[in-house]
Coordinates of N, CA, C and O in Angstrom, one line a residue:
X605 N -26.3 18.2 -90.0 CA -26.0 18.3 -91.4 C -25.4 19.6 -91.7 O -25.6 20.6 -91.0
X606 N -24.8 19.7 -92.9 CA -24.3 21.0 -93.4 C -24.4 20.9 -94.9 O -24.6 19.8 -95.5
X607 N -24.4 22.0 -95.6 CA -24.4 22.0 -97.1 C -23.6 23.1 -97.7 O -23.3 24.1 -97.0
X608 N -23.2 22.9 -98.9 CA -22.6 23.9 -99.7 C -23.3 23.9 -101.1 O -24.0 22.9 -101.4
X609 N -23.1 24.9 -101.8 CA -23.7 25.1 -103.1 C -22.6 25.1 -104.1 O -21.7 25.9 -104.1
X610 N -22.6 24.1 -105.1 CA -21.6 24.0 -106.1 C -22.3 23.6 -107.4 O -23.1 22.7 -107.5
X611 N -22.1 24.4 -108.5 CA -22.6 24.2 -109.8 C -24.1 23.9 -109.8 O -24.5 22.9 -110.4
X612 N -24.8 24.8 -109.2 CA -26.3 24.7 -109.2 C -26.8 23.5 -108.5 O -27.9 23.0 -108.8
X613 N -26.0 22.9 -107.6 CA -26.4 21.7 -106.8 C -26.2 22.1 -105.3 O -25.3 22.8 -104.9
X614 N -27.1 21.5 -104.5 CA -26.9 21.6 -103.0 C -26.2 20.3 -102.6 O -26.7 19.2 -102.8
X615 N -25.0 20.4 -102.1 CA -24.3 19.2 -101.6 C -24.5 19.1 -100.1 O -24.0 19.9 -99.3
X616 N -25.3 18.1 -99.7 CA -25.7 17.9 -98.3 C -24.8 16.9 -97.6 O -24.7 15.8 -98.2
X617 N -24.2 17.2 -96.5 CA -23.3 16.3 -95.8 C -24.0 15.8 -94.5 O -24.4 16.7 -93.7
X618 N -24.1 14.5 -94.4 CA -24.7 13.9 -93.2 C -23.6 13.9 -92.1 O -22.7 13.1 -92.3
X619 N -23.8 14.6 -91.1 CA -22.8 14.7 -90.0 C -23.0 13.7 -88.9 O -22.2 13.6 -88.0
X620 N -24.1 12.9 -89.0 CA -24.4 11.9 -88.0 C -23.4 10.8 -88.1 O -23.0 10.4 -89.2
X621 N -23.1 10.1 -87.0 CA -22.2 9.0 -87.0 C -22.9 7.7 -87.3 O -22.3 6.8 -87.9
X622 N -24.2 7.5 -86.8 CA -24.9 6.3 -86.9 C -26.2 6.4 -87.6 O -26.9 5.3 -87.7
X623 N -26.7 7.5 -88.0 CA -28.0 7.7 -88.5 C -28.0 8.2 -90.0 O -27.3 9.1 -90.3
X624 N -28.8 7.4 -90.8 CA -28.9 7.9 -92.2 C -30.1 8.8 -92.3 O -30.8 9.1 -91.3
X625 N -30.3 9.3 -93.5 CA -31.4 10.3 -93.7 C -32.7 9.6 -94.2 O -33.6 10.2 -94.7
X626 N -32.9 8.3 -94.0 CA -34.0 7.5 -94.5 C -35.3 8.0 -93.9 O -36.4 7.9 -94.6
X627 N -35.4 8.5 -92.7 CA -36.6 9.0 -92.1 C -36.8 10.5 -92.1 O -37.8 11.0 -91.7
X628 N -35.8 11.2 -92.7 CA -35.8 12.6 -92.7 C -36.4 13.1 -94.0 O -36.3 12.5 -95.0
X629 N -36.9 14.3 -94.0 CA -37.3 15.0 -95.2 C -36.7 16.4 -95.2 O -36.3 16.9 -94.1
X630 N -36.6 17.0 -96.3 CA -35.9 18.3 -96.4 C -36.8 19.3 -97.2 O -37.6 18.8 -98.0
X631 N -36.5 20.5 -97.1 CA -37.1 21.6 -97.9 C -36.1 22.7 -98.1 O -35.4 23.0 -97.1
X632 N -35.9 23.1 -99.3 CA -35.1 24.3 -99.5 C -36.0 25.5 -100.0 O -36.9 25.3 -100.7
X633 N -35.6 26.6 -99.5 CA -36.3 27.9 -99.8 C -35.3 28.9 -100.4 O -34.3 29.1 -99.7
X634 N -35.6 29.4 -101.5 CA -34.8 30.5 -102.1 C -35.5 31.8 -101.9 O -36.6 32.0 -102.3
X635 N -34.7 32.7 -101.2 CA -35.3 34.0 -100.9 C -34.4 35.0 -101.7 O -33.2 35.1 -101.6
X636 N -35.1 35.9 -102.4 CA -34.5 36.9 -103.2 C -35.1 38.3 -102.8 O -36.3 38.4 -102.9
X637 N -34.3 39.2 -102.4 CA -34.8 40.5 -102.0 C -35.8 40.5 -100.9 O -36.8 41.2 -100.9
X638 N -35.6 39.5 -100.0 CA -36.5 39.4 -98.8 C -37.8 38.7 -99.1 O -38.7 38.7 -98.2
X639 N -38.0 38.1 -100.3 CA -39.3 37.4 -100.6 C -38.9 36.0 -101.0 O -38.0 35.8 -101.8
X640 N -39.8 35.1 -100.6 CA -39.6 33.7 -101.0 C -39.9 33.6 -102.5 O -41.1 33.9 -102.9
X641 N -38.9 33.1 -103.2 CA -39.1 33.0 -104.7 C -39.4 31.6 -105.1 O -40.0 31.4 -106.2
X642 N -38.9 30.6 -104.3 CA -39.1 29.2 -104.7 C -38.9 28.4 -103.5 O -38.0 28.7 -102.6
X643 N -39.6 27.2 -103.4 CA -39.3 26.3 -102.4 C -39.6 24.9 -102.9 O -40.5 24.7 -103.8
X644 N -38.9 23.9 -102.4 CA -39.1 22.5 -102.9 C -38.9 21.5 -101.7 O -37.9 21.7 -100.9
X645 N -39.8 20.6 -101.5 CA -39.7 19.5 -100.6 C -39.1 18.3 -101.2 O -39.4 18.0 -102.4
X646 N -38.2 17.6 -100.5 CA -37.6 16.4 -101.1 C -37.1 15.5 -100.0 O -37.0 15.9 -98.8
X647 N -36.8 14.2 -100.4 CA -36.1 13.3 -99.5 C -34.9 12.8 -100.2 O -34.8 12.8 -101.4
X648 N -33.9 12.3 -99.4 CA -32.7 11.8 -100.0 C -32.2 10.6 -99.2 O -32.5 10.5 -98.0
X649 N -31.5 9.7 -99.9 CA -30.8 8.6 -99.2 C -29.4 9.0 -99.0 O -28.7 9.2 -100.0
X650 N -29.0 9.0 -97.8 CA -27.6 9.4 -97.5 C -27.1 8.7 -96.2 O -27.7 8.9 -95.1
X651 N -26.1 7.9 -96.3 CA -25.6 7.2 -95.2 C -24.8 8.1 -94.2 O -24.4 9.2 -94.6
X652 N -24.6 7.7 -93.0 CA -23.8 8.5 -92.1 C -22.4 8.9 -92.6 O -21.8 8.1 -93.3
X653 N -22.1 10.2 -92.4 CA -20.8 10.7 -92.8 C -20.6 10.7 -94.3 O -19.5 10.7 -94.8
X654 N -21.7 10.7 -95.1 CA -21.6 10.8 -96.6 C -22.2 12.1 -97.1 O -22.8 12.8 -96.3
X655 N -22.1 12.3 -98.4 CA -22.7 13.5 -99.0 C -23.6 13.0 -100.1 O -23.4 12.0 -100.7
X656 N -24.5 13.9 -100.4 CA -25.5 13.7 -101.5 C -25.7 15.0 -102.2 O -25.7 16.1 -101.6
X657 N -25.9 15.0 -103.5 CA -26.1 16.2 -104.3 C -27.6 16.3 -104.7 O -28.2 15.3 -105.2
X658 N -28.2 17.5 -104.6 CA -29.6 17.7 -105.0 C -29.5 18.9 -105.9 O -29.0 20.0 -105.6
X659 N -30.1 18.8 -107.1 CA -30.1 19.9 -108.1 C -31.1 21.0 -107.7 O -32.1 20.7 -107.1
X660 N -30.6 22.2 -107.9 CA -31.5 23.4 -107.6 C -32.4 23.6 -108.8 O -31.8 23.9 -109.9
X661 N -33.7 23.5 -108.7 CA -34.6 23.6 -109.8 C -35.1 25.0 -110.0 O -36.3 25.2 -110.0
X662 N -34.2 26.0 -110.0 CA -34.6 27.4 -110.1 C -33.5 28.2 -110.8 O -32.4 28.0 -110.5
X663 N -33.9 29.0 -111.7 CA -33.0 29.9 -112.4 C -32.8 31.1 -111.6 O -33.7 31.9 -111.4
X664 N -31.6 31.3 -111.1 CA -31.2 32.5 -110.3 C -31.1 33.7 -111.2 O -30.6 33.6 -112.3
X665 N -31.5 34.9 -110.7 CA -31.3 36.1 -111.5 C -29.8 36.5 -111.5 O -29.0 36.0 -110.6
X666 N -29.5 37.3 -112.4 CA -28.1 37.8 -112.5 C -27.8 38.8 -111.4 O -26.7 38.8 -110.9
X667 N -28.8 39.5 -111.0 CA -28.6 40.5 -109.9 C -29.9 40.7 -109.1 O -31.0 40.3 -109.6
X668 N -29.7 41.3 -108.0 CA -30.9 41.7 -107.1 C -30.5 42.9 -106.3 O -29.4 43.4 -106.4
X669 N -31.5 43.4 -105.5 CA -31.2 44.6 -104.7 C -30.8 44.3 -103.3 O -30.0 45.1 -102.7
X670 N -31.3 43.3 -102.6 CA -31.0 43.1 -101.2 C -30.2 41.8 -100.9 O -29.7 41.7 -99.8
X671 N -30.1 40.9 -101.9 CA -29.4 39.7 -101.7 C -30.2 38.5 -101.9 O -31.5 38.5 -102.0
X672 N -29.6 37.3 -102.1 CA -30.3 36.1 -102.4 C -29.7 35.0 -101.5 O -28.5 34.9 -101.3
X673 N -30.6 34.2 -100.9 CA -30.2 33.2 -99.9 C -31.0 31.9 -100.1 O -32.1 31.9 -100.6
X674 N -30.3 30.8 -99.8 CA -31.0 29.5 -99.8 C -30.9 29.0 -98.4 O -29.9 28.9 -97.7
X675 N -32.1 28.6 -97.9 CA -32.3 28.0 -96.5 C -32.7 26.6 -96.7 O -33.7 26.3 -97.4
X676 N -32.0 25.6 -96.1 CA -32.3 24.2 -96.1 C -32.8 23.8 -94.8 O -32.2 24.0 -93.7
X677 N -34.1 23.2 -94.7 CA -34.7 22.8 -93.5 C -34.7 21.3 -93.5 O -34.9 20.6 -94.5
X678 N -34.5 20.7 -92.3 CA -34.5 19.2 -92.1 C -35.7 18.9 -91.1 O -35.8 19.5 -90.1
X679 N -36.5 17.9 -91.5 CA -37.6 17.5 -90.7 C -37.5 16.0 -90.3 O -37.0 15.2 -91.1
X680 N -38.0 15.6 -89.1 CA -38.1 14.2 -88.8 C -39.3 13.6 -89.4 O -40.1 14.2 -90.0
X681 N -39.5 12.3 -89.1 CA -40.7 11.5 -89.7 C -42.0 12.1 -89.2 O -43.0 12.0 -89.9
X682 N -42.1 12.7 -88.0 CA -43.3 13.3 -87.5 C -43.5 14.7 -88.1 O -44.6 15.3 -87.8
X683 N -42.6 15.3 -88.8 CA -42.8 16.6 -89.4 C -42.2 17.7 -88.6 O -42.4 18.9 -88.9
X684 N -41.5 17.4 -87.5 CA -40.9 18.5 -86.6 C -39.6 18.9 -87.2 O -38.8 18.0 -87.7
X685 N -39.3 20.2 -87.2 CA -38.1 20.7 -87.7 C -36.9 20.3 -86.8 O -36.9 20.5 -85.6
X686 N -35.9 19.6 -87.4 CA -34.7 19.3 -86.7 C -33.6 20.3 -86.8 O -32.7 20.4 -85.9
X687 N -33.7 21.2 -87.8 CA -32.7 22.2 -87.9 C -32.9 22.9 -89.3 O -33.6 22.4 -90.2
X688 N -32.2 24.0 -89.4 CA -32.1 24.7 -90.7 C -30.8 25.4 -90.8 O -30.2 25.7 -89.8
X689 N -30.4 25.7 -92.0 CA -29.1 26.2 -92.3 C -29.2 27.1 -93.5 O -29.9 26.7 -94.5
X690 N -28.6 28.3 -93.5 CA -28.7 29.2 -94.6 C -27.4 29.6 -95.2 O -26.4 29.8 -94.5
X691 N -27.3 29.7 -96.5 CA -26.1 30.1 -97.3 C -26.5 31.3 -98.2 O -27.6 31.3 -98.8
X692 N -25.6 32.2 -98.4 CA -25.8 33.3 -99.4 C -25.5 32.7 -100.7 O -24.6 32.0 -101.0
X693 N -26.4 33.1 -101.7 CA -26.2 32.6 -103.1 C -25.4 33.6 -103.8 O -25.3 34.8 -103.5
X694 N -24.7 33.1 -104.9 CA -23.8 34.0 -105.7 C -24.6 34.8 -106.7 O -24.6 34.4 -107.9
X695 N -25.3 35.8 -106.2 CA -26.1 36.7 -107.1 C -25.5 38.1 -106.8 O -25.4 38.5 -105.6
X696 N -25.2 38.9 -107.8 CA -24.7 40.2 -107.6 C -25.8 41.1 -107.0 O -26.9 41.2 -107.5
X697 N -25.4 41.9 -106.0 CA -26.3 42.8 -105.3 C -26.0 44.2 -105.9 O -24.8 44.7 -105.8
X698 N -27.0 44.8 -106.5 CA -26.8 46.1 -107.1 C -26.9 47.2 -106.0 O -27.7 47.1 -105.1
X699 N -26.1 48.2 -106.2 CA -26.1 49.3 -105.2 C -27.5 50.1 -105.4 O -27.9 50.2 -106.5
X700 N -28.1 50.5 -104.3 CA -29.3 51.2 -104.4 C -29.1 52.7 -103.9 O -28.2 52.9 -103.1
X701 N -29.9 53.6 -104.5 CA -29.8 55.0 -104.1 C -30.8 55.2 -102.9 O -31.9 54.7 -102.9
X702 N -30.4 55.9 -101.9 CA -31.2 56.3 -100.8 C -31.9 57.7 -101.2 O -31.2 58.7 -101.2
X703 N -33.1 57.6 -101.5 CA -33.8 58.8 -101.9 C -34.4 59.6 -100.8 O -34.9 60.7 -100.9
X704 N -34.4 59.0 -99.6 CA -35.0 59.7 -98.4 C -34.0 60.7 -97.7 O -32.8 60.6 -98.0
X705 N -34.6 61.6 -97.0 CA -33.8 62.5 -96.2 C -33.3 61.8 -94.9 O -33.9 60.9 -94.4
X706 N -32.1 62.2 -94.4 CA -31.7 61.7 -93.2 C -32.6 62.0 -92.0 O -33.3 63.1 -92.1
X707 N -32.7 61.2 -91.0 CA -33.6 61.5 -89.9 C -32.9 62.6 -89.0 O -31.7 62.7 -89.0
X708 N -33.7 63.3 -88.2 CA -33.2 64.3 -87.3 C -33.3 63.7 -85.9 O -34.3 63.2 -85.5
X709 N -32.1 63.8 -85.2 CA -32.1 63.3 -83.8 C -32.0 64.6 -82.9 O -31.1 65.4 -83.1
X710 N -32.9 64.6 -81.9 CA -32.9 65.7 -81.0 C -32.6 65.1 -79.6 O -33.4 64.3 -79.1
X711 N -31.5 65.4 -79.0 CA -31.1 64.8 -77.7 C -31.3 65.9 -76.6 O -30.5 66.9 -76.6
X712 N -32.3 65.7 -75.8 CA -32.5 66.7 -74.7 C -32.1 66.0 -73.4 O -31.6 64.9 -73.3
X713 N -32.3 66.7 -72.2 CA -31.9 66.2 -70.9 C -32.6 64.9 -70.6 O -32.0 64.0 -70.1
X714 N -33.9 64.8 -70.9 CA -34.7 63.6 -70.5 C -35.2 62.7 -71.6 O -35.7 61.6 -71.3
X715 N -35.0 63.1 -72.8 CA -35.5 62.2 -73.9 C -34.7 62.4 -75.2 O -34.0 63.4 -75.4
X716 N -34.8 61.4 -76.1 CA -34.2 61.5 -77.4 C -35.3 61.3 -78.4 O -36.2 60.4 -78.3
X717 N -35.4 62.2 -79.4 CA -36.4 62.2 -80.4 C -35.7 61.9 -81.8 O -34.7 62.5 -82.1
X718 N -36.3 60.9 -82.5 CA -35.9 60.7 -83.9 C -37.0 61.0 -84.8 O -38.1 60.5 -84.6
X719 N -36.8 62.0 -85.7 CA -37.9 62.5 -86.5 C -37.5 62.3 -87.9 O -36.4 62.7 -88.4
X720 N -38.4 61.7 -88.7 CA -38.2 61.4 -90.1 C -39.4 61.7 -90.9 O -40.4 62.3 -90.4
X721 N -39.4 61.3 -92.2 CA -40.5 61.5 -93.1 C -41.7 60.6 -92.7 O -41.7 59.5 -93.0
X722 N -42.7 61.2 -92.0 CA -43.9 60.5 -91.7 C -43.8 59.7 -90.4 O -44.7 59.0 -90.1
X723 N -42.8 59.9 -89.6 CA -42.7 59.2 -88.3 C -41.8 60.0 -87.3 O -41.0 60.8 -87.7
X724 N -42.0 59.6 -86.0 CA -41.2 60.2 -85.0 C -41.2 59.2 -83.8 O -42.2 58.5 -83.6
X725 N -40.1 59.0 -83.2 CA -39.9 58.1 -82.0 C -39.4 59.0 -80.9 O -38.5 59.8 -81.1
X726 N -40.0 58.8 -79.7 CA -39.5 59.6 -78.5 C -39.2 58.5 -77.5 O -40.0 57.7 -77.1
X727 N -37.9 58.6 -77.0 CA -37.3 57.6 -76.1 C -37.1 58.4 -74.8 O -36.4 59.4 -74.8
X728 N -37.6 57.9 -73.7 CA -37.4 58.5 -72.4 C -36.2 57.9 -71.7 O -36.1 56.7 -71.5
X729 N -35.2 58.8 -71.5 CA -33.9 58.4 -70.9 C -34.1 57.9 -69.4 O -33.4 57.0 -69.0
X730 N -35.0 58.6 -68.7 CA -35.2 58.3 -67.3 C -35.7 56.9 -67.1 O -35.3 56.1 -66.3
X731 N -36.8 56.5 -67.9 CA -37.5 55.3 -67.7 C -37.0 54.2 -68.6 O -37.3 53.0 -68.5
X732 N -36.2 54.6 -69.6 CA -35.6 53.6 -70.5 C -36.6 52.9 -71.5 O -36.4 51.7 -71.8
X733 N -37.6 53.6 -71.9 CA -38.5 53.1 -72.9 C -39.1 54.2 -73.8 O -38.9 55.3 -73.6
X734 N -39.8 53.7 -74.8 CA -40.4 54.7 -75.8 C -41.7 55.2 -75.2 O -42.5 54.4 -74.7
X735 N -41.9 56.5 -75.2 CA -43.1 57.1 -74.8 C -44.0 57.5 -75.9 O -45.2 57.7 -75.7
X736 N -43.5 57.5 -77.1 CA -44.3 57.8 -78.3 C -43.6 57.2 -79.5 O -42.4 57.4 -79.7
X737 N -44.4 56.5 -80.3 CA -44.0 56.1 -81.6 C -45.1 56.6 -82.6 O -46.2 56.0 -82.6
X738 N -44.8 57.6 -83.3 CA -45.8 58.3 -84.1 C -45.6 58.0 -85.6 O -44.5 58.3 -86.1
X739 N -46.6 57.4 -86.3 CA -46.4 57.1 -87.7 C -47.6 57.7 -88.4 O -48.8 57.4 -88.1
X740 N -47.3 58.6 -89.3 CA -48.3 59.3 -90.1 C -49.4 60.0 -89.2 O -50.6 59.9 -89.4
X741 N -48.9 60.6 -88.1 CA -49.8 61.3 -87.2 C -50.5 60.5 -86.2 O -51.3 61.0 -85.4
X742 N -50.3 59.2 -86.2 CA -51.0 58.3 -85.2 C -50.0 57.7 -84.2 O -49.0 57.1 -84.6
X743 N -50.3 57.9 -82.9 CA -49.4 57.3 -81.9 C -49.7 55.8 -81.9 O -50.8 55.4 -81.6
X744 N -48.6 55.0 -82.0 CA -48.8 53.5 -82.1 C -48.6 52.9 -80.7 O -48.9 51.6 -80.6
X745 N -48.3 53.6 -79.7 CA -48.2 53.0 -78.4 C -49.6 53.1 -77.7 O -50.1 54.1 -77.5
X746 N -50.1 51.9 -77.4 CA -51.4 51.8 -76.7 C -51.3 52.1 -75.2 O -52.1 52.8 -74.7
X747 N -50.3 51.5 -74.6 CA -50.1 51.6 -73.2 C -48.6 51.6 -72.9 O -47.9 50.7 -73.4
X748 N -48.1 52.5 -72.1 CA -46.7 52.6 -71.7 C -46.3 51.3 -70.9 O -47.1 50.9 -70.1
X749 N -45.1 50.9 -71.1 CA -44.6 49.8 -70.4 C -44.5 50.1 -68.9 O -44.0 51.2 -68.6
X750 N -44.9 49.3 -68.0 CA -44.8 49.5 -66.6 C -44.2 48.2 -66.0 O -44.5 47.1 -66.3
X751 N -43.2 48.4 -65.1 CA -42.5 47.3 -64.4 C -43.2 47.1 -63.1 O -43.7 48.0 -62.4
X752 N -43.3 45.8 -62.7 CA -44.0 45.4 -61.5 C -43.0 45.4 -60.3 O -41.8 44.9 -60.5
X753 N -43.3 46.0 -59.2 CA -42.4 46.0 -58.0 C -42.5 44.6 -57.4 O -43.5 44.0 -57.2
X754 N -41.3 44.1 -57.1 CA -41.2 42.8 -56.4 C -41.4 42.8 -55.0 O -41.0 43.7 -54.3

């Protein structure tokens, strides 16, 4: 299946040649600024190679900070996900100001350090992994990665 959004409706197209949507169920999730704002479960009757319209029961905001998306999930009769598809919604994304300072990168012979406000990362060039991930004074690496000899 595929879908498009037109006039506050989801137009779902059944791309199957011989299967209708009688045993399928759907759910759409609207995500605004990275948070699920609304979701709805539904079923539709749609013959093979036909389209069906489903009204979006949610008032979209005029603007947001990170973007707005609609994800449509399709499930079989047993409840297993058959697929999902996502489209960007027509919501104006406002520019945001970056109030933080840029991070400092220190490139030495054997390591690269990225130092920012309250964090630092140390990457070992020789072994190709992080040796330290420090957040607010606490090292978050419990044990360094080790490769097994074959």
